């Protein structure tokens, strides 16, 4: 997983988790906690982290579709 900044720098997150958008900080915090304290799959972590973010941030949609590559 890599993140490309607006200036073109490429970053690799320390924990392999990234989030974007208005509720990104909430989703990132939730995902980090879930990864550290559960045995959930990546898909389940993503869904639950977004659900938690949507409960905190009014701009985060709770209608979640996850596509795996």
Short mmCIF file of C-alpha atoms in Angstrom, two decimals, residues 41-44 46-47 65-69:
data_model
loop_
_atom_site.label_atom_id
_atom_site.label_comp_id
_atom_site.label_asym_id
_atom_site.label_seq_id
_atom_site.Cartn_x
_atom_site.Cartn_y
_atom_site.Cartn_z
CA UNK A 41 -10.12 -10.00 7.70
CA UNK A 42 -9.08 -6.87 5.79
CA UNK A 43 -12.55 -6.60 4.22
CA UNK A 44 -14.26 -6.82 7.61
CA UNK A 46 -12.60 -1.85 6.25
CA UNK A 47 -16.37 -2.25 6.63
CA UNK A 65 -19.50 -1.29 -0.81
CA UNK A 66 -16.11 -3.03 -0.64
CA UNK A 67 -14.44 -4.23 -3.84
CA UNK A 68 -11.52 -6.63 -3.56
CA UNK A 69 -8.73 -6.73 -6.13
#
